[in-house]
PDB file of C-alpha atoms in Angstrom:
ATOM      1  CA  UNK A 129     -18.176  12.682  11.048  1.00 80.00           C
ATOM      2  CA  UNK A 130     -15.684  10.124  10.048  1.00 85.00           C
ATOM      3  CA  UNK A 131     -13.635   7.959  10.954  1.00 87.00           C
ATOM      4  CA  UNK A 132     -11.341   5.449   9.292  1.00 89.00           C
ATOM      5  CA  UNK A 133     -10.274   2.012  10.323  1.00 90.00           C
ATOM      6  CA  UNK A 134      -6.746   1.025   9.073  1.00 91.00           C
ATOM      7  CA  UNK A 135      -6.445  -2.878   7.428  1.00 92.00           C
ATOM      8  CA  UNK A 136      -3.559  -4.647   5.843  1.00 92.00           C
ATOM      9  CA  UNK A 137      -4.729  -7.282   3.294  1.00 94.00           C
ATOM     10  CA  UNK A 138      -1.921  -9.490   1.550  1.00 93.00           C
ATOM     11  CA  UNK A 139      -0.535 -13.062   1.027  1.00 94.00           C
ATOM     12  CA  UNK A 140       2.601 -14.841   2.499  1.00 92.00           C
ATOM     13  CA  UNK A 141       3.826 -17.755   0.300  1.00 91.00           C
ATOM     14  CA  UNK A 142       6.503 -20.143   1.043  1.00 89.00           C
ATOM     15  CA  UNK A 143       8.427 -22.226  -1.933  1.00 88.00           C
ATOM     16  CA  UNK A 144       8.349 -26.226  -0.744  1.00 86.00           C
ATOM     17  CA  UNK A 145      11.317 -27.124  -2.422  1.00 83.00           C
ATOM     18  CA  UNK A 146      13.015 -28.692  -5.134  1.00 81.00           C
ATOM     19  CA  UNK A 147      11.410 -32.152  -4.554  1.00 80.00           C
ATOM     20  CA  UNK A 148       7.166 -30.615  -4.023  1.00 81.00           C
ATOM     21  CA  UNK A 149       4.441 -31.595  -6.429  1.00 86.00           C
ATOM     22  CA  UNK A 150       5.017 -29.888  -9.459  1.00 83.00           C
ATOM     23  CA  UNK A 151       1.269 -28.409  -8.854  1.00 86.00           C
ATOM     24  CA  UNK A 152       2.006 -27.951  -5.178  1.00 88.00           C
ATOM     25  CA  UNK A 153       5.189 -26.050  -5.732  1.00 89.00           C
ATOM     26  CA  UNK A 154       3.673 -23.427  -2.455  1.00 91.00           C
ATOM     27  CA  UNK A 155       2.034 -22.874   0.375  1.00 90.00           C
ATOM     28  CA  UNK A 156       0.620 -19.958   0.784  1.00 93.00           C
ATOM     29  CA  UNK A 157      -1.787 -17.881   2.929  1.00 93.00           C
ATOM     30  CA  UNK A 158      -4.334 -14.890   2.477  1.00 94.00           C
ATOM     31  CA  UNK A 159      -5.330 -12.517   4.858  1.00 94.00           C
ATOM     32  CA  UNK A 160      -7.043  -9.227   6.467  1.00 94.00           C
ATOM     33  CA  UNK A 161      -5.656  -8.023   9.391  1.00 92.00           C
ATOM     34  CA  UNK A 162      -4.911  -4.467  11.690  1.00 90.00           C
ATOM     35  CA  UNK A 163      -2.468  -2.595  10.537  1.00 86.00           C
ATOM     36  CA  UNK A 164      -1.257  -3.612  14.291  1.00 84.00           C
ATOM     37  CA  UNK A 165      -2.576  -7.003  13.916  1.00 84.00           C
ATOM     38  CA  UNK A 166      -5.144  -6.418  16.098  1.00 87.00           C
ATOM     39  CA  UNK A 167      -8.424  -8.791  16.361  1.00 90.00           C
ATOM     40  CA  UNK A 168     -10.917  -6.361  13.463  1.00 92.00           C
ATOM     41  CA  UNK A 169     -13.739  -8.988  14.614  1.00 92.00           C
ATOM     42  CA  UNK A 170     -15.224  -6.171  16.478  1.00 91.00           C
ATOM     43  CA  UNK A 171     -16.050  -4.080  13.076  1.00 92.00           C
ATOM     44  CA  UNK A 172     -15.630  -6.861  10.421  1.00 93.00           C
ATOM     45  CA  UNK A 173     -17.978  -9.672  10.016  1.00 93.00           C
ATOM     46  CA  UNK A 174     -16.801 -12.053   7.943  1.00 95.00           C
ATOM     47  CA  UNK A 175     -14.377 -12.497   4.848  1.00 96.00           C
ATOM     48  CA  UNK A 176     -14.694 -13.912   2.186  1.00 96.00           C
ATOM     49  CA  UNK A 177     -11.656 -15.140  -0.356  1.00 96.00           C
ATOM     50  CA  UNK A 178     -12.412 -15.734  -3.918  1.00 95.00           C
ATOM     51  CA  UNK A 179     -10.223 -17.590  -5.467  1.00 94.00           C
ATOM     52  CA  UNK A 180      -9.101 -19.256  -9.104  1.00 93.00           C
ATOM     53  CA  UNK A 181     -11.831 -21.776 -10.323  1.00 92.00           C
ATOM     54  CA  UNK A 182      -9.041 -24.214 -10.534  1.00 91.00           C
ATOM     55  CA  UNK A 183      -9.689 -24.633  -6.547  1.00 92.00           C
ATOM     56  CA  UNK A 184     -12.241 -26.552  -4.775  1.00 89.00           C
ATOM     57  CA  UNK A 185     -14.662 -24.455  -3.106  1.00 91.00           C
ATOM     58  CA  UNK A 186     -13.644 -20.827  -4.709  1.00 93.00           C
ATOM     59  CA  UNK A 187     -15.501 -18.832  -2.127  1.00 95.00           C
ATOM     60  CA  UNK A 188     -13.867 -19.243   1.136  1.00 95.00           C
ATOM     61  CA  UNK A 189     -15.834 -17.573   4.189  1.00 96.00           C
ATOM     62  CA  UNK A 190     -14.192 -16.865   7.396  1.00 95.00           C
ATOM     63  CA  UNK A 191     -16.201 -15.735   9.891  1.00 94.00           C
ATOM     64  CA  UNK A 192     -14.005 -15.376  12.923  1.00 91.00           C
ATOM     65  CA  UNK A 193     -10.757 -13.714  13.559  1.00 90.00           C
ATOM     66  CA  UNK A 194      -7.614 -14.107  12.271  1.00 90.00           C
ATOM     67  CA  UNK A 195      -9.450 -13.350   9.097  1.00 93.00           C
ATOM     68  CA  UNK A 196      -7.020 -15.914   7.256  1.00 93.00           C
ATOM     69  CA  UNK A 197      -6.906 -18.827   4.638  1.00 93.00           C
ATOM     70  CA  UNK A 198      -4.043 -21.275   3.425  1.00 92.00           C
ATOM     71  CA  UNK A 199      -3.724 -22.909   0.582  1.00 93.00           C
ATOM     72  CA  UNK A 200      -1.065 -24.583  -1.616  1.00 92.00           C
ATOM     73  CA  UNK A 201      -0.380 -24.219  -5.729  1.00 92.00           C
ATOM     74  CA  UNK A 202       2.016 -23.901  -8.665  1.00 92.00           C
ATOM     75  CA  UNK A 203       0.204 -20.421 -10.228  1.00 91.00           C
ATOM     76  CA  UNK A 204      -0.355 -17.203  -9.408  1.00 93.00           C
ATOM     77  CA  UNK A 205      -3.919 -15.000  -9.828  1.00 94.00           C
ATOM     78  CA  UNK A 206      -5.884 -12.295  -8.372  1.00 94.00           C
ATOM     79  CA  UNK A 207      -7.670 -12.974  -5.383  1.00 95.00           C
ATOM     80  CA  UNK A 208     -11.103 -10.770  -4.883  1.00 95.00           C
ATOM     81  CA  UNK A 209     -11.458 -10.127  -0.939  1.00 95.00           C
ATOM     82  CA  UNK A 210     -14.922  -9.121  -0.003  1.00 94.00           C
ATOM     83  CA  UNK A 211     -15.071  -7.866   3.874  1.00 94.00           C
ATOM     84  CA  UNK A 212     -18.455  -8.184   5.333  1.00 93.00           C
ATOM     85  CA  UNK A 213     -19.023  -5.058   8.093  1.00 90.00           C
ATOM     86  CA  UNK A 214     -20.730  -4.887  11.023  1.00 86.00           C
ATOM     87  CA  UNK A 215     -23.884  -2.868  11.434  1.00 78.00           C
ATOM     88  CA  UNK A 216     -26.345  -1.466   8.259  1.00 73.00           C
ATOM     89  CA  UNK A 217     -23.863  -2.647   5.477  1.00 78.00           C
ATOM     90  CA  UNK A 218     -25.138  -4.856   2.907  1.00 78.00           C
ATOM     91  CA  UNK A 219     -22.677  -4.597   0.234  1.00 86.00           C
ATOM     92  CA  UNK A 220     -19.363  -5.825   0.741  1.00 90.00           C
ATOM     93  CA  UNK A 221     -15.870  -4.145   0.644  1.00 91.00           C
ATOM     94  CA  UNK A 222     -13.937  -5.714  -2.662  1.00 92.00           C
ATOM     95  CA  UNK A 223     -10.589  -5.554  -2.730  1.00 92.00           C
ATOM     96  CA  UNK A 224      -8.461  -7.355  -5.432  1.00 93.00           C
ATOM     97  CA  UNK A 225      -4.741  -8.623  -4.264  1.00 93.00           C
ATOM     98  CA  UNK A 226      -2.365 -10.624  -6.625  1.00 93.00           C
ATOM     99  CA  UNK A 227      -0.982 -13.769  -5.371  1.00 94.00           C
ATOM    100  CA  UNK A 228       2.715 -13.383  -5.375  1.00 92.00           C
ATOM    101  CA  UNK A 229       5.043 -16.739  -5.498  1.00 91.00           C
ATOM    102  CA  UNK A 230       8.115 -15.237  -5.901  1.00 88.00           C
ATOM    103  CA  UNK A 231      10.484 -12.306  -5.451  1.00 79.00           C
ATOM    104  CA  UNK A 232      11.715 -11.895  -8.894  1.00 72.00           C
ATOM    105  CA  UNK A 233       8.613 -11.475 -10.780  1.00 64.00           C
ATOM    106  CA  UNK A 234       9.931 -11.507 -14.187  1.00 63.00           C
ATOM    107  CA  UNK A 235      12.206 -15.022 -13.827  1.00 61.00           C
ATOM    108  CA  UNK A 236       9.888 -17.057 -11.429  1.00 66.00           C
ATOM    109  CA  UNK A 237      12.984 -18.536  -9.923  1.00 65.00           C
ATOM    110  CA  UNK A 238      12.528 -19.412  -6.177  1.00 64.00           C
ATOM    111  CA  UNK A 239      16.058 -19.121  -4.527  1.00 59.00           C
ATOM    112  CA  UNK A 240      15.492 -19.602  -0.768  1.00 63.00           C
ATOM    113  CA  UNK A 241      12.497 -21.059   1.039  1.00 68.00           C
ATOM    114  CA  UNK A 242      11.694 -17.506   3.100  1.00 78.00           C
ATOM    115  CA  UNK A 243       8.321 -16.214   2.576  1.00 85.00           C
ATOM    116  CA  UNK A 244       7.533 -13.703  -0.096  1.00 89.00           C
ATOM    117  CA  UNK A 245       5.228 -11.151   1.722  1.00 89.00           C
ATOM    118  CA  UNK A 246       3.209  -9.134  -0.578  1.00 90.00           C
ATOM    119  CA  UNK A 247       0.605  -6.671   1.310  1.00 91.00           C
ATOM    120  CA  UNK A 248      -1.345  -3.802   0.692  1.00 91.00           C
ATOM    121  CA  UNK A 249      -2.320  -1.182   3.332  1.00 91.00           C
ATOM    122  CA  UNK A 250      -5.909   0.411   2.955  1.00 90.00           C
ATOM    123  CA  UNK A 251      -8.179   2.382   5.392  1.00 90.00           C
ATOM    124  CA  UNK A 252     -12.342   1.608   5.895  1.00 89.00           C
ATOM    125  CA  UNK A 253     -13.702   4.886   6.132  1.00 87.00           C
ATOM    126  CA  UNK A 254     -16.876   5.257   7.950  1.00 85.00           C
ATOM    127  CA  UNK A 255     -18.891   8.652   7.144  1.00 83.00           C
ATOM    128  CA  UNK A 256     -21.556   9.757   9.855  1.00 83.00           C
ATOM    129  CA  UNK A 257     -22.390   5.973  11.204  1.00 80.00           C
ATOM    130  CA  UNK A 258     -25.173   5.257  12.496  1.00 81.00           C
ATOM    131  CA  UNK A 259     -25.220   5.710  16.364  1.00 82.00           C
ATOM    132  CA  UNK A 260     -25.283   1.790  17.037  1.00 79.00           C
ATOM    133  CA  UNK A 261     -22.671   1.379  14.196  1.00 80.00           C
ATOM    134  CA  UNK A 262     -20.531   4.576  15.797  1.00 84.00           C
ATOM    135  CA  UNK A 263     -20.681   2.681  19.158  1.00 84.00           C
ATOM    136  CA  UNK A 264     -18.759  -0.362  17.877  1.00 83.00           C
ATOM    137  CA  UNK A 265     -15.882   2.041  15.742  1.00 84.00           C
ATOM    138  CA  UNK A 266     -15.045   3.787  19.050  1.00 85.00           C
ATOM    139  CA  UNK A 267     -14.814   0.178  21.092  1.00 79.00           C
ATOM    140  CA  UNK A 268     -11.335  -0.983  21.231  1.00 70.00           C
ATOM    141  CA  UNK A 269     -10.083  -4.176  19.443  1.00 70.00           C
ATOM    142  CA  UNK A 270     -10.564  -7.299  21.791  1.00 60.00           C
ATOM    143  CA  UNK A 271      -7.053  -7.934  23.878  1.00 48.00           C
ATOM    144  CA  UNK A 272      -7.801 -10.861  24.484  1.00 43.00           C
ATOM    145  CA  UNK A 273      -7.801 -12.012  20.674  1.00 44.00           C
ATOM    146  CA  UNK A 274      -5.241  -9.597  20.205  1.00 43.00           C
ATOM    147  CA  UNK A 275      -2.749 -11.688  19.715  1.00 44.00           C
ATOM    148  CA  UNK A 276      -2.207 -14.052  16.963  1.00 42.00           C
ATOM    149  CA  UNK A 277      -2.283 -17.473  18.296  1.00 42.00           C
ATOM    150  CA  UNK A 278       0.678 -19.117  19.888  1.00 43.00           C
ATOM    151  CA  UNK A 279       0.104 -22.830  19.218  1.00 42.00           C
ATOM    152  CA  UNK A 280       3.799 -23.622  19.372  1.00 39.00           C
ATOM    153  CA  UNK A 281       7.388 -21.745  20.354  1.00 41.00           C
ATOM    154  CA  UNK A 282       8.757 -20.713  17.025  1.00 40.00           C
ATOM    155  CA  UNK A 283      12.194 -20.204  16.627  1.00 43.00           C
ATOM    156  CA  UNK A 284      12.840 -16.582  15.359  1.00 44.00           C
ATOM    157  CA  UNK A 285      16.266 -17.257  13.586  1.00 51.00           C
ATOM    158  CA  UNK A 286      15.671 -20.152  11.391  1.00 49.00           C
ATOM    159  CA  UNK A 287      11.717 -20.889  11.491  1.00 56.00           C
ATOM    160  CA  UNK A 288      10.492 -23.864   9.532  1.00 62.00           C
ATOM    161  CA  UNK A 289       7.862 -22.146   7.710  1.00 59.00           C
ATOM    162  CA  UNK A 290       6.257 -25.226   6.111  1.00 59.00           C
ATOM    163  CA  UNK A 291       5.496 -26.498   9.675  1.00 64.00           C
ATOM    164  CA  UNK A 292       4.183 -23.269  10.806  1.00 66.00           C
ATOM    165  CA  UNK A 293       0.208 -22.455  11.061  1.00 66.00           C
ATOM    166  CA  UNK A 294      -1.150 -19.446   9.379  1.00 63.00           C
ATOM    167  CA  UNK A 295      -1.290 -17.438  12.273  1.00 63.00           C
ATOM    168  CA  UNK A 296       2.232 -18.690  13.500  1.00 66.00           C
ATOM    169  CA  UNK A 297       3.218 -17.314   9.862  1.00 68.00           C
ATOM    170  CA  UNK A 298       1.223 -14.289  10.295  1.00 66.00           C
ATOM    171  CA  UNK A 299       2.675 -13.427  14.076  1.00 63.00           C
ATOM    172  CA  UNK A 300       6.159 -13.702  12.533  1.00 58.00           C
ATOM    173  CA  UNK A 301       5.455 -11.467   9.466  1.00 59.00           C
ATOM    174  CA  UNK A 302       4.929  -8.304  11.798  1.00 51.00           C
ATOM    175  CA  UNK A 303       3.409  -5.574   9.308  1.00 47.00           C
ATOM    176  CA  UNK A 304       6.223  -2.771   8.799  1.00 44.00           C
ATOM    177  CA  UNK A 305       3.575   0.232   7.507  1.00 42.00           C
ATOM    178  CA  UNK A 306       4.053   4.043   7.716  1.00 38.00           C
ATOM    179  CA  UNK A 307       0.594   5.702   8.101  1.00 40.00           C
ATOM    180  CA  UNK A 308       0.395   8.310   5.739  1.00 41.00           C
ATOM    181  CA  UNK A 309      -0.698  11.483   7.941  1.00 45.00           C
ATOM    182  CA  UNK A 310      -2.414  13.859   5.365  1.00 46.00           C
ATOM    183  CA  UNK A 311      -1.677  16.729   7.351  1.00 53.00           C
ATOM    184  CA  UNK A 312       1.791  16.367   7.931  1.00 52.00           C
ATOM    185  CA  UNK A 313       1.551  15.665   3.993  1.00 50.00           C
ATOM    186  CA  UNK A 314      -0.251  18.480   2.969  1.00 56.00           C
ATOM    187  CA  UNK A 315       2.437  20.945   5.263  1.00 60.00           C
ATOM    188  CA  UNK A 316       5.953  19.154   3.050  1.00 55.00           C
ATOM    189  CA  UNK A 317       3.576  19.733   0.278  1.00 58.00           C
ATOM    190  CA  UNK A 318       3.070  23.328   0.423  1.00 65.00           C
ATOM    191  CA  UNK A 319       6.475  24.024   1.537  1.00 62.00           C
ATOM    192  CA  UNK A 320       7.839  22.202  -1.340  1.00 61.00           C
ATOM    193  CA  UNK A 321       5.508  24.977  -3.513  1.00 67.00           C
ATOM    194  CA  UNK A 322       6.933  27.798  -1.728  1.00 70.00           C
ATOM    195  CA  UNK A 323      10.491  26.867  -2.339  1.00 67.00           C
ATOM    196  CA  UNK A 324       9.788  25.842  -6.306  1.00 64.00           C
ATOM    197  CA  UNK A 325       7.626  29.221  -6.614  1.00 70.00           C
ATOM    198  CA  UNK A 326      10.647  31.346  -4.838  1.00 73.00           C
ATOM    199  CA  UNK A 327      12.794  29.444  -6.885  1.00 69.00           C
ATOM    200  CA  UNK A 328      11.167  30.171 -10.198  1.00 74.00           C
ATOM    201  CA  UNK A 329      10.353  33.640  -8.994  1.00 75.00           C
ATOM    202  CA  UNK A 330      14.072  34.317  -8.572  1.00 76.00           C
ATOM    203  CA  UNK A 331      14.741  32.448 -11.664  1.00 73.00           C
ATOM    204  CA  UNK A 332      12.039  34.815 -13.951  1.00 77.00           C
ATOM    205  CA  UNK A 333      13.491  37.923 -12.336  1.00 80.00           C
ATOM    206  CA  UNK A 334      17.199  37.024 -13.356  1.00 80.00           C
ATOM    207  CA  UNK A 335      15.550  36.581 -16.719  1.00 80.00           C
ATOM    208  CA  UNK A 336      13.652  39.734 -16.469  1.00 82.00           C
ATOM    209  CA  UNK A 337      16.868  41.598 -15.609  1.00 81.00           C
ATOM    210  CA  UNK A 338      18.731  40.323 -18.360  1.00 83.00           C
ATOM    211  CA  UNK A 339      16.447  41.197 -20.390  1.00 84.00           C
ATOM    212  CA  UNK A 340      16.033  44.441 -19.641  1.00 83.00           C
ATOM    213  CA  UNK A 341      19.637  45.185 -19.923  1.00 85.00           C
ATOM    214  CA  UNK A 342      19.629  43.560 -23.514  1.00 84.00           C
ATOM    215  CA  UNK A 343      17.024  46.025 -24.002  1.00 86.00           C
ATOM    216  CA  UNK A 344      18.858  49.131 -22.554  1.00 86.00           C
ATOM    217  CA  UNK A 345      21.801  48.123 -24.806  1.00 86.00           C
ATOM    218  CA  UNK A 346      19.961  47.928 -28.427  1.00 86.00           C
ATOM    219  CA  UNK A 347      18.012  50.874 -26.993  1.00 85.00           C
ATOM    220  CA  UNK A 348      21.219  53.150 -26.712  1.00 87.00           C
ATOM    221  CA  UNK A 349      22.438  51.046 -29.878  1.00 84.00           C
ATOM    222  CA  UNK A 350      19.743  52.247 -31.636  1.00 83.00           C
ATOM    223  CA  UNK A 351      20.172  55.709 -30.685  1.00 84.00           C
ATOM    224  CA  UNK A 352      23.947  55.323 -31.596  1.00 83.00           C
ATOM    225  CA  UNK A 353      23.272  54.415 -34.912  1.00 84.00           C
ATOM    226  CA  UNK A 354      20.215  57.049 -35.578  1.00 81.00           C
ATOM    227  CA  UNK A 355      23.293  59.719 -34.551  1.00 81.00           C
ATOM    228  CA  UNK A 356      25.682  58.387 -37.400  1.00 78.00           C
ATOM    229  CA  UNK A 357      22.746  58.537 -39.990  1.00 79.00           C
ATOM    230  CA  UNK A 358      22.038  61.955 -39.151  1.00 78.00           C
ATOM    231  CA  UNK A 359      25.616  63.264 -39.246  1.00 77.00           C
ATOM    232  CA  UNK A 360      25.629  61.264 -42.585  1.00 74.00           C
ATOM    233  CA  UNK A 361      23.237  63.231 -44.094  1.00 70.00           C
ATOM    234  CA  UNK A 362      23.809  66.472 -42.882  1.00 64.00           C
TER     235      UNK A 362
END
């Protein structure tokens, strides 16, 4: 048995302007969340963040949902994510997510103050769980927490991101993800085989053909030229 939990893990960071601390130039937040943004606190049991030494307090645990940190900075660096599950798990999930400051990654120029949203979609795959373990995969996500919190109306057109809360910043960054199906994968696959493989079928036996006829030709040719040689000598 299996089944697979769908995450989104990313950052959201917002340029502060012309006039910011040169080593506060963003604020930015990191996150795990459904792929729905769904409360995962039923499944996941902490977070933690890891991040650069240059910070106070690298290892930032989060034990509650949203499963979310903010922070501001100049640089950018890997973050390590370790996600703490539920049940008989000991060893964390690591996953490894770049901090992104800006949206043209070779200049680092900021040109507007909207958020640069980099995230990464991943699934938790659970193979034959344990029955108390399989008992908390099949229970739905929390409704009540499903929500991101709504501490304040925010206005959808022209937000002020650098008053907004991490969740407010999270609730307005909907994630946009496809799901890949690997079924409906597997059937464009194969039909994009057939089509190459009748393609290149057709395309060997117009070769084959041709050839053939080449053949037929030096063949009689041949036999043309034997003739001659023997009227020659006769």
């Amino acid at each position: 048995m299996q089944i697979a939990k769908p995450i989104i893990y990313g950052t959201i960071a917002t340029w502060l302007g012309r006039r910011s601390d040169e080593k506060k130039t963003h604020s930015w937040i990191c996150y795990v969340r459904g792929a729905n943004n769904e409360d995962l606190s039923y499944f996941i049991d902490k977070v933690i963040f890891v991040l650069h030494s240059s910070f106070e307090n690298t290892n930032r645990v989060v034990s509650q949902h949203p499963f979310v940190i903010a922070e501001t900075g100049w640089g950018q660096f890997d973050i390590i994510i370790k996600i703490y599950l539920k049940g008989d798990y000991d060893q964390p999930l690591i996953a490894v997510h770049p901090l992104k400051l800006y949206q043209n990654q070779t200049q680092n120029i900021p040109l507007t103050k909207k958020p640069v949203v980099s995230e990464q979609y991943d699934e938790i795959v659970f193979i034959n769980p344990k029955p108390e373990l399989l008992e908390i995969l099949n229970a739905k996500p929390n409704q009540e927490n499903n929500q991101v919190e709504e501490e304040s109306q925010v206005d959808q057109k022209e937000p002020d991101f650098e008053q907004m809360t991490p969740a407010q910043i999270l609730k307005y960054n909907q994630p946009n993800f496809t799901v890949f199906d690997i079924n409906e994968s597997k059937a464009t696959i194969e039909k994009a085989i057939q089509i190459v493989s009748q393609d290149i079928l057709a395309d060997y036996k117009r070769k084959n053909h041709q050839l053939d006829t080449e053949i037929q030709e030096l063949q009689i040719e041949y036999e043309n030229l034997q003739n001659k040689l023997s009227q020659t000598q006769q």
